[in-house]
Amino acid sequence: MVFGRGQVELKTREQVLVMRRAGLVVADIHVAVRESARPGMTTADLDGVARGVIEAAGATSNFLGYHGFPATICTSVNDEVIHGIPGPRVLRAGDVVSVDAGAVVDGWHGDAATTFVLGAHGALAPGAPEADPADDALVRATEAAMWAGIAALAQRGRLNDVGRAVEMALEVAGSAAGRTFGIVEEYVGHGIGTAMHQEPDVHNYATARRGPALKTGMCLAIEPMVTRGSGATRELADGWTVVTTDGSRSAHWEHSVAILDEGITVLTAPDAGAARLGELGVDVVRLD
Ligand code: MG
């Protein structure tokens, strides 16, 4: 569908099916990177793992060369929030590692991010006793906030419902854990389709405007970025890496989601989001 300034690209079901193929490549990248991550590896090593998955799938990278970005994934460690450039940095046990990855299949984009705490022998599962409790709480709260934002799409209200749900989920998780979290407000989720970043912006907090109505054919990347501190950020001199101004650790979770006539489907989750959205009372559409 042709769209102009201020309008949202609506996808046909056939186009969403191609986006699902891209989404599954992105899911494979995340599995491979998570399974291979070890202390002593560099972030460039993780980038190589991702590159291999994309090449094996016959897909292409949407990150590589994006406004000059020099790698296949973003690796953002500890106080780095997003857009970290893979390089010689050596990973250590106890690091909080965020990986943002994307892929393109037949011109259609997928985009997703995960965060894990690195243990002595690899990525730790949520709740692992080896993880610093504050880091574990941050990672889990950020993921929960992402799922809450995704679940809000199923109600087919307004776009702002997503940000409100993300904000509320972080408050609930914070009070349950006896902690407060900061929402990064300078960066947002986005529409996705024939390009990685499309309208509309998806805020991770409730805004004064309700935003556009959520409707069939919209594809959105929901991606809360959350810190153990204030949520204020700055960009490093490399022109990419975004870090917290207070040095607090940060997590980032993201999935690309499609709204279909009969419900929502998470394009970048192997199970289409069934497990986590089921816990929130949302049935997902299975495309495969
Ligand atoms: Mg994104």
PDB file of C-alpha atoms and ligand atoms in Angstrom:
ATOM      1  CA  MET A   1       0.000   0.000   0.000  1.00  0.00           C
ATOM      2  CA  VAL A   2       1.319   3.435  -0.910  1.00  0.00           C
ATOM      3  CA  PHE A   3       1.634   5.760   1.999  1.00  0.00           C
ATOM      4  CA  GLY A   4       2.530   9.383   2.418  1.00  0.00           C
ATOM      5  CA  ARG A   5       3.946  11.508   5.159  1.00  0.00           C
ATOM      6  CA  GLY A   6       2.191  10.989   8.454  1.00  0.00           C
ATOM      7  CA  GLN A   7       0.513   7.795   7.302  1.00  0.00           C
ATOM      8  CA  VAL A   8       1.229   4.266   8.390  1.00  0.00           C
ATOM      9  CA  GLU A   9       2.135   1.507   5.912  1.00  0.00           C
ATOM     10  CA  LEU A  10      -0.528  -1.211   6.144  1.00  0.00           C
ATOM     11  CA  LYS A  11       0.535  -4.711   5.132  1.00  0.00           C
ATOM     12  CA  THR A  12      -1.444  -7.369   3.353  1.00  0.00           C
ATOM     13  CA  ARG A  13      -1.521 -10.861   4.796  1.00  0.00           C
ATOM     14  CA  GLU A  14       0.860 -12.019   2.036  1.00  0.00           C
ATOM     15  CA  GLN A  15       3.326  -9.314   3.030  1.00  0.00           C
ATOM     16  CA  VAL A  16       3.040 -10.257   6.702  1.00  0.00           C
ATOM     17  CA  LEU A  17       3.882 -13.834   5.739  1.00  0.00           C
ATOM     18  CA  VAL A  18       7.138 -12.628   4.181  1.00  0.00           C
ATOM     19  CA  MET A  19       7.827 -10.550   7.295  1.00  0.00           C
ATOM     20  CA  ARG A  20       7.371 -13.731   9.312  1.00  0.00           C
ATOM     21  CA  ARG A  21      10.189 -15.317   7.327  1.00  0.00           C
ATOM     22  CA  ALA A  22      12.418 -12.341   8.142  1.00  0.00           C
ATOM     23  CA  GLY A  23      11.286 -12.519  11.763  1.00  0.00           C
ATOM     24  CA  LEU A  24      12.285 -16.159  12.072  1.00  0.00           C
ATOM     25  CA  VAL A  25      15.775 -15.362  10.787  1.00  0.00           C
ATOM     26  CA  VAL A  26      16.025 -12.711  13.497  1.00  0.00           C
ATOM     27  CA  ALA A  27      14.848 -15.264  16.077  1.00  0.00           C
ATOM     28  CA  ASP A  28      17.542 -17.670  14.878  1.00  0.00           C
ATOM     29  CA  ILE A  29      20.182 -14.957  15.294  1.00  0.00           C
ATOM     30  CA  HIS A  30      19.132 -14.431  18.890  1.00  0.00           C
ATOM     31  CA  VAL A  31      19.217 -18.130  19.687  1.00  0.00           C
ATOM     32  CA  ALA A  32      22.666 -18.522  18.102  1.00  0.00           C
ATOM     33  CA  VAL A  33      24.159 -15.448  19.778  1.00  0.00           C
ATOM     34  CA  ARG A  34      22.732 -16.350  23.175  1.00  0.00           C
ATOM     35  CA  GLU A  35      23.921 -19.946  22.955  1.00  0.00           C
ATOM     36  CA  SER A  36      27.428 -18.997  21.855  1.00  0.00           C
ATOM     37  CA  ALA A  37      28.074 -16.106  24.261  1.00  0.00           C
ATOM     38  CA  ARG A  38      30.883 -16.853  26.751  1.00  0.00           C
ATOM     39  CA  PRO A  39      33.180 -14.788  28.931  1.00  0.00           C
ATOM     40  CA  GLY A  40      36.348 -14.080  26.960  1.00  0.00           C
ATOM     41  CA  MET A  41      34.545 -13.633  23.665  1.00  0.00           C
ATOM     42  CA  THR A  42      34.502 -10.215  22.069  1.00  0.00           C
ATOM     43  CA  THR A  43      31.383  -8.429  20.907  1.00  0.00           C
ATOM     44  CA  ALA A  44      32.858  -8.745  17.394  1.00  0.00           C
ATOM     45  CA  ASP A  45      32.721 -12.527  17.881  1.00  0.00           C
ATOM     46  CA  LEU A  46      28.990 -12.266  18.565  1.00  0.00           C
ATOM     47  CA  ASP A  47      28.622 -10.180  15.420  1.00  0.00           C
ATOM     48  CA  GLY A  48      30.287 -12.957  13.447  1.00  0.00           C
ATOM     49  CA  VAL A  49      27.797 -15.488  14.809  1.00  0.00           C
ATOM     50  CA  ALA A  50      24.908 -13.282  13.678  1.00  0.00           C
ATOM     51  CA  ARG A  51      26.459 -12.745  10.269  1.00  0.00           C
ATOM     52  CA  GLY A  52      26.734 -16.502   9.804  1.00  0.00           C
ATOM     53  CA  VAL A  53      23.045 -17.038  10.579  1.00  0.00           C
ATOM     54  CA  ILE A  54      21.972 -14.365   8.099  1.00  0.00           C
ATOM     55  CA  GLU A  55      24.201 -15.774   5.358  1.00  0.00           C
ATOM     56  CA  ALA A  56      23.029 -19.359   5.966  1.00  0.00           C
ATOM     57  CA  ALA A  57      19.399 -18.198   5.720  1.00  0.00           C
ATOM     58  CA  GLY A  58      20.005 -16.384   2.440  1.00  0.00           C
ATOM     59  CA  ALA A  59      18.779 -13.178   4.078  1.00  0.00           C
ATOM     60  CA  THR A  60      20.481  -9.789   4.222  1.00  0.00           C
ATOM     61  CA  SER A  61      21.327  -7.480   7.102  1.00  0.00           C
ATOM     62  CA  ASN A  62      19.350  -4.293   7.652  1.00  0.00           C
ATOM     63  CA  PHE A  63      21.744  -3.051  10.333  1.00  0.00           C
ATOM     64  CA  LEU A  64      24.953  -3.296   8.285  1.00  0.00           C
ATOM     65  CA  GLY A  65      25.402   0.015   6.496  1.00  0.00           C
ATOM     66  CA  TYR A  66      22.315   1.599   8.079  1.00  0.00           C
ATOM     67  CA  HIS A  67      23.308   5.285   8.147  1.00  0.00           C
ATOM     68  CA  GLY A  68      26.846   3.875   8.031  1.00  0.00           C
ATOM     69  CA  PHE A  69      26.487   1.400  10.937  1.00  0.00           C
ATOM     70  CA  PRO A  70      29.485  -0.935  10.556  1.00  0.00           C
ATOM     71  CA  ALA A  71      28.138  -4.258  11.898  1.00  0.00           C
ATOM     72  CA  THR A  72      25.351  -6.846  11.685  1.00  0.00           C
ATOM     73  CA  ILE A  73      24.043  -6.470  15.237  1.00  0.00           C
ATOM     74  CA  CYS A  74      24.214  -3.928  18.021  1.00  0.00           C
ATOM     75  CA  THR A  75      25.887  -5.162  21.216  1.00  0.00           C
ATOM     76  CA  SER A  76      25.274  -2.901  24.204  1.00  0.00           C
ATOM     77  CA  VAL A  77      26.948  -3.942  27.446  1.00  0.00           C
ATOM     78  CA  ASN A  78      26.157  -2.772  31.002  1.00  0.00           C
ATOM     79  CA  ASP A  79      25.692   1.024  30.936  1.00  0.00           C
ATOM     80  CA  GLU A  80      25.373   0.937  27.143  1.00  0.00           C
ATOM     81  CA  VAL A  81      21.673   1.171  26.296  1.00  0.00           C
ATOM     82  CA  ILE A  82      21.469   0.688  22.531  1.00  0.00           C
ATOM     83  CA  HIS A  83      23.480   0.977  19.306  1.00  0.00           C
ATOM     84  CA  GLY A  84      26.724  -0.413  20.725  1.00  0.00           C
ATOM     85  CA  ILE A  85      29.150  -1.312  17.922  1.00  0.00           C
ATOM     86  CA  PRO A  86      30.594  -4.835  18.059  1.00  0.00           C
ATOM     87  CA  GLY A  87      34.379  -4.704  18.358  1.00  0.00           C
ATOM     88  CA  PRO A  88      37.310  -5.747  20.544  1.00  0.00           C
ATOM     89  CA  ARG A  89      35.435  -5.428  23.852  1.00  0.00           C
ATOM     90  CA  VAL A  90      35.864  -8.672  25.793  1.00  0.00           C
ATOM     91  CA  LEU A  91      32.780  -9.974  27.591  1.00  0.00           C
ATOM     92  CA  ARG A  92      33.056 -10.871  31.279  1.00  0.00           C
ATOM     93  CA  ALA A  93      30.906 -12.898  33.622  1.00  0.00           C
ATOM     94  CA  GLY A  94      28.398 -10.550  35.228  1.00  0.00           C
ATOM     95  CA  ASP A  95      27.990  -8.350  32.166  1.00  0.00           C
ATOM     96  CA  VAL A  96      24.494  -7.340  31.124  1.00  0.00           C
ATOM     97  CA  VAL A  97      24.520  -7.921  27.366  1.00  0.00           C
ATOM     98  CA  SER A  98      21.885  -6.474  25.046  1.00  0.00           C
ATOM     99  CA  VAL A  99      21.785  -7.728  21.474  1.00  0.00           C
ATOM    100  CA  ASP A 100      19.688  -5.966  18.833  1.00  0.00           C
ATOM    101  CA  ALA A 101      19.417  -7.806  15.515  1.00  0.00           C
ATOM    102  CA  GLY A 102      17.560  -7.560  12.240  1.00  0.00           C
ATOM    103  CA  ALA A 103      17.229  -9.248   8.879  1.00  0.00           C
ATOM    104  CA  VAL A 104      15.634  -8.634   5.495  1.00  0.00           C
ATOM    105  CA  VAL A 105      13.880 -11.294   3.372  1.00  0.00           C
ATOM    106  CA  ASP A 106      12.580 -10.337  -0.072  1.00  0.00           C
ATOM    107  CA  GLY A 107      12.590  -6.672   0.922  1.00  0.00           C
ATOM    108  CA  TRP A 108      10.689  -7.112   4.202  1.00  0.00           C
ATOM    109  CA  HIS A 109      12.289  -6.380   7.562  1.00  0.00           C
ATOM    110  CA  GLY A 110      12.430  -8.003  10.993  1.00  0.00           C
ATOM    111  CA  ASP A 111      13.898  -6.425  14.140  1.00  0.00           C
ATOM    112  CA  ALA A 112      14.204  -7.749  17.697  1.00  0.00           C
ATOM    113  CA  ALA A 113      16.377  -7.347  20.785  1.00  0.00           C
ATOM    114  CA  THR A 114      17.105  -9.365  23.894  1.00  0.00           C
ATOM    115  CA  THR A 115      19.173  -8.865  27.027  1.00  0.00           C
ATOM    116  CA  PHE A 116      20.851 -11.478  29.184  1.00  0.00           C
ATOM    117  CA  VAL A 117      23.206 -11.574  32.134  1.00  0.00           C
ATOM    118  CA  LEU A 118      26.382 -13.438  31.210  1.00  0.00           C
ATOM    119  CA  GLY A 119      27.426 -16.174  33.630  1.00  0.00           C
ATOM    120  CA  ALA A 120      30.717 -18.032  33.899  1.00  0.00           C
ATOM    121  CA  HIS A 121      29.600 -20.573  31.302  1.00  0.00           C
ATOM    122  CA  GLY A 122      27.216 -18.579  29.130  1.00  0.00           C
ATOM    123  CA  ALA A 123      23.988 -16.608  29.100  1.00  0.00           C
ATOM    124  CA  LEU A 124      21.989 -17.044  32.302  1.00  0.00           C
ATOM    125  CA  ALA A 125      18.324 -17.944  32.413  1.00  0.00           C
ATOM    126  CA  PRO A 126      15.967 -15.452  34.094  1.00  0.00           C
ATOM    127  CA  GLY A 127      16.123 -15.854  37.852  1.00  0.00           C
ATOM    128  CA  ALA A 128      19.477 -17.652  37.841  1.00  0.00           C
ATOM    129  CA  PRO A 129      21.054 -17.359  41.316  1.00  0.00           C
ATOM    130  CA  GLU A 130      24.442 -16.622  39.714  1.00  0.00           C
ATOM    131  CA  ALA A 131      23.146 -13.298  38.372  1.00  0.00           C
ATOM    132  CA  ASP A 132      23.317 -10.078  40.345  1.00  0.00           C
ATOM    133  CA  PRO A 133      19.740  -9.783  41.688  1.00  0.00           C
ATOM    134  CA  ALA A 134      19.427  -6.160  40.595  1.00  0.00           C
ATOM    135  CA  ASP A 135      20.567  -6.974  37.049  1.00  0.00           C
ATOM    136  CA  ASP A 136      18.281  -9.995  36.894  1.00  0.00           C
ATOM    137  CA  ALA A 137      15.343  -7.879  38.071  1.00  0.00           C
ATOM    138  CA  LEU A 138      16.145  -5.260  35.425  1.00  0.00           C
ATOM    139  CA  VAL A 139      16.281  -7.800  32.600  1.00  0.00           C
ATOM    140  CA  ARG A 140      13.080  -9.521  33.664  1.00  0.00           C
ATOM    141  CA  ALA A 141      11.178  -6.292  34.230  1.00  0.00           C
ATOM    142  CA  THR A 142      12.173  -4.989  30.807  1.00  0.00           C
ATOM    143  CA  GLU A 143      11.049  -8.194  29.125  1.00  0.00           C
ATOM    144  CA  ALA A 144       7.773  -8.164  31.056  1.00  0.00           C
ATOM    145  CA  ALA A 145       7.204  -4.547  30.029  1.00  0.00           C
ATOM    146  CA  MET A 146       7.745  -5.476  26.379  1.00  0.00           C
ATOM    147  CA  TRP A 147       5.173  -8.281  26.590  1.00  0.00           C
ATOM    148  CA  ALA A 148       2.714  -5.966  28.308  1.00  0.00           C
ATOM    149  CA  GLY A 149       3.150  -3.442  25.502  1.00  0.00           C
ATOM    150  CA  ILE A 150       2.644  -6.156  22.888  1.00  0.00           C
ATOM    151  CA  ALA A 151      -0.449  -7.434  24.691  1.00  0.00           C
ATOM    152  CA  ALA A 152      -1.915  -3.929  24.547  1.00  0.00           C
ATOM    153  CA  LEU A 153      -1.918  -4.142  20.743  1.00  0.00           C
ATOM    154  CA  ALA A 154      -4.439  -6.987  20.937  1.00  0.00           C
ATOM    155  CA  GLN A 155      -7.014  -4.619  22.447  1.00  0.00           C
ATOM    156  CA  ARG A 156      -6.999  -2.585  19.216  1.00  0.00           C
ATOM    157  CA  GLY A 157      -7.335   0.671  21.008  1.00  0.00           C
ATOM    158  CA  ARG A 158      -4.884   3.501  20.337  1.00  0.00           C
ATOM    159  CA  LEU A 159      -1.122   3.471  19.918  1.00  0.00           C
ATOM    160  CA  ASN A 160      -0.617   5.248  23.227  1.00  0.00           C
ATOM    161  CA  ASP A 161      -2.039   2.197  25.009  1.00  0.00           C
ATOM    162  CA  VAL A 162       1.317   0.510  24.337  1.00  0.00           C
ATOM    163  CA  GLY A 163       3.345   3.124  26.197  1.00  0.00           C
ATOM    164  CA  ARG A 164       0.886   3.183  29.057  1.00  0.00           C
ATOM    165  CA  ALA A 165       1.093  -0.613  29.378  1.00  0.00           C
ATOM    166  CA  VAL A 166       4.916  -0.556  29.294  1.00  0.00           C
ATOM    167  CA  GLU A 167       5.036   2.125  31.969  1.00  0.00           C
ATOM    168  CA  MET A 168       2.518   0.335  34.168  1.00  0.00           C
ATOM    169  CA  ALA A 169       4.275  -3.021  33.844  1.00  0.00           C
ATOM    170  CA  LEU A 170       7.555  -1.453  34.966  1.00  0.00           C
ATOM    171  CA  GLU A 171       5.858   0.076  37.998  1.00  0.00           C
ATOM    172  CA  VAL A 172       4.341  -3.296  38.912  1.00  0.00           C
ATOM    173  CA  ALA A 173       7.637  -5.132  38.404  1.00  0.00           C
ATOM    174  CA  GLY A 174       9.506  -2.446  40.339  1.00  0.00           C
ATOM    175  CA  SER A 175       7.246  -2.554  43.357  1.00  0.00           C
ATOM    176  CA  ALA A 176       7.260  -6.376  43.319  1.00  0.00           C
ATOM    177  CA  ALA A 177      11.066  -6.366  43.297  1.00  0.00           C
ATOM    178  CA  GLY A 178      11.425  -3.410  45.673  1.00  0.00           C
ATOM    179  CA  ARG A 179      13.268  -1.443  42.973  1.00  0.00           C
ATOM    180  CA  THR A 180      12.704   1.509  40.704  1.00  0.00           C
ATOM    181  CA  PHE A 181      13.510   1.500  37.016  1.00  0.00           C
ATOM    182  CA  GLY A 182      14.127   4.349  34.590  1.00  0.00           C
ATOM    183  CA  ILE A 183      12.472   4.417  31.175  1.00  0.00           C
ATOM    184  CA  VAL A 184      14.665   5.721  28.363  1.00  0.00           C
ATOM    185  CA  GLU A 185      12.450   8.302  26.679  1.00  0.00           C
ATOM    186  CA  GLU A 186      14.762   9.618  23.951  1.00  0.00           C
ATOM    187  CA  TYR A 187      14.425   6.447  21.873  1.00  0.00           C
ATOM    188  CA  VAL A 188      11.260   4.738  20.720  1.00  0.00           C
ATOM    189  CA  GLY A 189       9.791   1.723  18.978  1.00  0.00           C
ATOM    190  CA  HIS A 190       8.567   2.098  15.427  1.00  0.00           C
ATOM    191  CA  GLY A 191       6.602   0.842  12.487  1.00  0.00           C
ATOM    192  CA  ILE A 192       8.396  -1.797  10.402  1.00  0.00           C
ATOM    193  CA  GLY A 193       7.873  -3.287   6.949  1.00  0.00           C
ATOM    194  CA  THR A 194       9.547  -2.302   3.681  1.00  0.00           C
ATOM    195  CA  ALA A 195      11.986  -0.367   5.861  1.00  0.00           C
ATOM    196  CA  MET A 196      13.291  -1.083   9.339  1.00  0.00           C
ATOM    197  CA  HIS A 197      12.140   2.221  10.794  1.00  0.00           C
ATOM    198  CA  GLN A 198       8.761   3.564   9.738  1.00  0.00           C
ATOM    199  CA  GLU A 199       6.031   5.655  11.238  1.00  0.00           C
ATOM    200  CA  PRO A 200       4.622   5.686  13.794  1.00  0.00           C
ATOM    201  CA  ASP A 201       6.929   6.249  16.758  1.00  0.00           C
ATOM    202  CA  VAL A 202       6.002   3.942  19.638  1.00  0.00           C
ATOM    203  CA  HIS A 203       6.718   5.610  22.984  1.00  0.00           C
ATOM    204  CA  ASN A 204       7.523   3.569  26.049  1.00  0.00           C
ATOM    205  CA  TYR A 205       5.485   5.779  28.353  1.00  0.00           C
ATOM    206  CA  ALA A 206       2.009   7.284  28.324  1.00  0.00           C
ATOM    207  CA  THR A 207       1.859  10.455  26.243  1.00  0.00           C
ATOM    208  CA  ALA A 208      -0.792  13.166  26.159  1.00  0.00           C
ATOM    209  CA  ARG A 209      -1.868  12.095  22.677  1.00  0.00           C
ATOM    210  CA  ARG A 210      -3.807   8.883  22.144  1.00  0.00           C
ATOM    211  CA  GLY A 211      -2.059   8.272  18.812  1.00  0.00           C
ATOM    212  CA  PRO A 212      -3.533   6.529  15.765  1.00  0.00           C
ATOM    213  CA  ALA A 213      -6.088   3.746  16.075  1.00  0.00           C
ATOM    214  CA  LEU A 214      -4.529   0.281  16.008  1.00  0.00           C
ATOM    215  CA  LYS A 215      -5.748  -1.593  12.957  1.00  0.00           C
ATOM    216  CA  THR A 216      -5.247  -4.590  10.715  1.00  0.00           C
ATOM    217  CA  GLY A 217      -2.068  -4.458   8.671  1.00  0.00           C
ATOM    218  CA  MET A 218      -0.020  -2.431  11.118  1.00  0.00           C
ATOM    219  CA  CYS A 219       3.373  -3.913  11.971  1.00  0.00           C
ATOM    220  CA  LEU A 220       5.148  -2.410  14.960  1.00  0.00           C
ATOM    221  CA  ALA A 221       8.419  -2.954  16.801  1.00  0.00           C
ATOM    222  CA  ILE A 222       7.776  -2.715  20.545  1.00  0.00           C
ATOM    223  CA  GLU A 223      11.066  -2.046  22.328  1.00  0.00           C
ATOM    224  CA  PRO A 224      11.354  -0.736  25.876  1.00  0.00           C
ATOM    225  CA  MET A 225      14.812   0.431  26.974  1.00  0.00           C
ATOM    226  CA  VAL A 226      15.049   0.472  30.753  1.00  0.00           C
ATOM    227  CA  THR A 227      17.733   1.346  33.304  1.00  0.00           C
ATOM    228  CA  ARG A 228      18.449   0.791  36.966  1.00  0.00           C
ATOM    229  CA  GLY A 229      18.851   4.555  37.240  1.00  0.00           C
ATOM    230  CA  SER A 230      17.294   7.693  35.810  1.00  0.00           C
ATOM    231  CA  GLY A 231      16.668   6.813  32.176  1.00  0.00           C
ATOM    232  CA  ALA A 232      18.688   9.801  30.938  1.00  0.00           C
ATOM    233  CA  THR A 233      21.163   8.963  28.166  1.00  0.00           C
ATOM    234  CA  ARG A 234      23.955  10.425  26.087  1.00  0.00           C
ATOM    235  CA  GLU A 235      25.659   9.368  22.864  1.00  0.00           C
ATOM    236  CA  LEU A 236      29.356   8.492  22.813  1.00  0.00           C
ATOM    237  CA  ALA A 237      31.863  10.118  20.459  1.00  0.00           C
ATOM    238  CA  ASP A 238      31.629   7.114  18.104  1.00  0.00           C
ATOM    239  CA  GLY A 239      28.336   8.618  16.972  1.00  0.00           C
ATOM    240  CA  TRP A 240      26.385   5.466  17.808  1.00  0.00           C
ATOM    241  CA  THR A 241      26.691   4.040  21.284  1.00  0.00           C
ATOM    242  CA  VAL A 242      24.047   5.357  23.682  1.00  0.00           C
ATOM    243  CA  VAL A 243      24.942   5.103  27.385  1.00  0.00           C
ATOM    244  CA  THR A 244      23.176   6.057  30.589  1.00  0.00           C
ATOM    245  CA  THR A 245      24.347   9.415  31.929  1.00  0.00           C
ATOM    246  CA  ASP A 246      24.409   8.082  35.498  1.00  0.00           C
ATOM    247  CA  GLY A 247      26.352   4.911  34.591  1.00  0.00           C
ATOM    248  CA  SER A 248      23.483   2.645  35.591  1.00  0.00           C
ATOM    249  CA  ARG A 249      23.005  -0.646  33.809  1.00  0.00           C
ATOM    250  CA  SER A 250      20.398  -0.946  31.101  1.00  0.00           C
ATOM    251  CA  ALA A 251      18.305  -3.576  29.334  1.00  0.00           C
ATOM    252  CA  HIS A 252      16.543  -3.635  25.960  1.00  0.00           C
ATOM    253  CA  TRP A 253      13.897  -6.045  24.703  1.00  0.00           C
ATOM    254  CA  GLU A 254      12.160  -5.860  21.350  1.00  0.00           C
ATOM    255  CA  HIS A 255       9.853  -7.818  19.092  1.00  0.00           C
ATOM    256  CA  SER A 256       8.246  -7.033  15.734  1.00  0.00           C
ATOM    257  CA  VAL A 257       4.496  -7.612  15.865  1.00  0.00           C
ATOM    258  CA  ALA A 258       1.750  -7.724  13.206  1.00  0.00           C
ATOM    259  CA  ILE A 259      -1.911  -6.884  13.719  1.00  0.00           C
ATOM    260  CA  LEU A 260      -4.161  -9.149  11.671  1.00  0.00           C
ATOM    261  CA  ASP A 261      -7.943  -9.328  11.352  1.00  0.00           C
ATOM    262  CA  GLU A 262      -8.193 -12.156  13.863  1.00  0.00           C
ATOM    263  CA  GLY A 263      -5.545 -10.972  16.321  1.00  0.00           C
ATOM    264  CA  ILE A 264      -1.846 -10.283  16.743  1.00  0.00           C
ATOM    265  CA  THR A 265       1.221 -12.377  15.949  1.00  0.00           C
ATOM    266  CA  VAL A 266       4.780 -11.812  17.128  1.00  0.00           C
ATOM    267  CA  LEU A 267       6.833 -12.076  13.947  1.00  0.00           C
ATOM    268  CA  THR A 268      10.217 -12.415  15.662  1.00  0.00           C
ATOM    269  CA  ALA A 269       9.174 -15.003  18.298  1.00  0.00           C
ATOM    270  CA  PRO A 270       9.404 -18.674  17.264  1.00  0.00           C
ATOM    271  CA  ASP A 271       6.105 -19.434  19.052  1.00  0.00           C
ATOM    272  CA  ALA A 272       4.512 -16.192  17.749  1.00  0.00           C
ATOM    273  CA  GLY A 273       4.408 -15.007  21.371  1.00  0.00           C
ATOM    274  CA  ALA A 274       1.982 -17.746  22.458  1.00  0.00           C
ATOM    275  CA  ALA A 275       3.649 -18.593  25.783  1.00  0.00           C
ATOM    276  CA  ARG A 276       4.167 -15.126  27.220  1.00  0.00           C
ATOM    277  CA  LEU A 277       1.029 -13.564  25.755  1.00  0.00           C
ATOM    278  CA  GLY A 278      -1.030 -16.548  26.911  1.00  0.00           C
ATOM    279  CA  GLU A 279       0.001 -15.668  30.472  1.00  0.00           C
ATOM    280  CA  LEU A 280      -1.498 -12.230  29.829  1.00  0.00           C
ATOM    281  CA  GLY A 281      -4.744 -13.660  28.447  1.00  0.00           C
ATOM    282  CA  VAL A 282      -3.968 -12.944  24.793  1.00  0.00           C
ATOM    283  CA  ASP A 283      -4.351 -15.631  22.123  1.00  0.00           C
ATOM    284  CA  VAL A 284      -1.944 -15.211  19.213  1.00  0.00           C
ATOM    285  CA  VAL A 285      -2.380 -15.904  15.505  1.00  0.00           C
ATOM    286  CA  ARG A 286      -0.172 -18.710  14.219  1.00  0.00           C
ATOM    287  CA  LEU A 287       1.126 -18.147  10.695  1.00  0.00           C
ATOM    288  CA  ASP A 288       3.158 -21.353  10.438  1.00  0.00           C
TER     289      ASP A 288
HETATM  290 MG    MG B   1      13.854  -1.518  16.552  1.00  0.00          MG
END
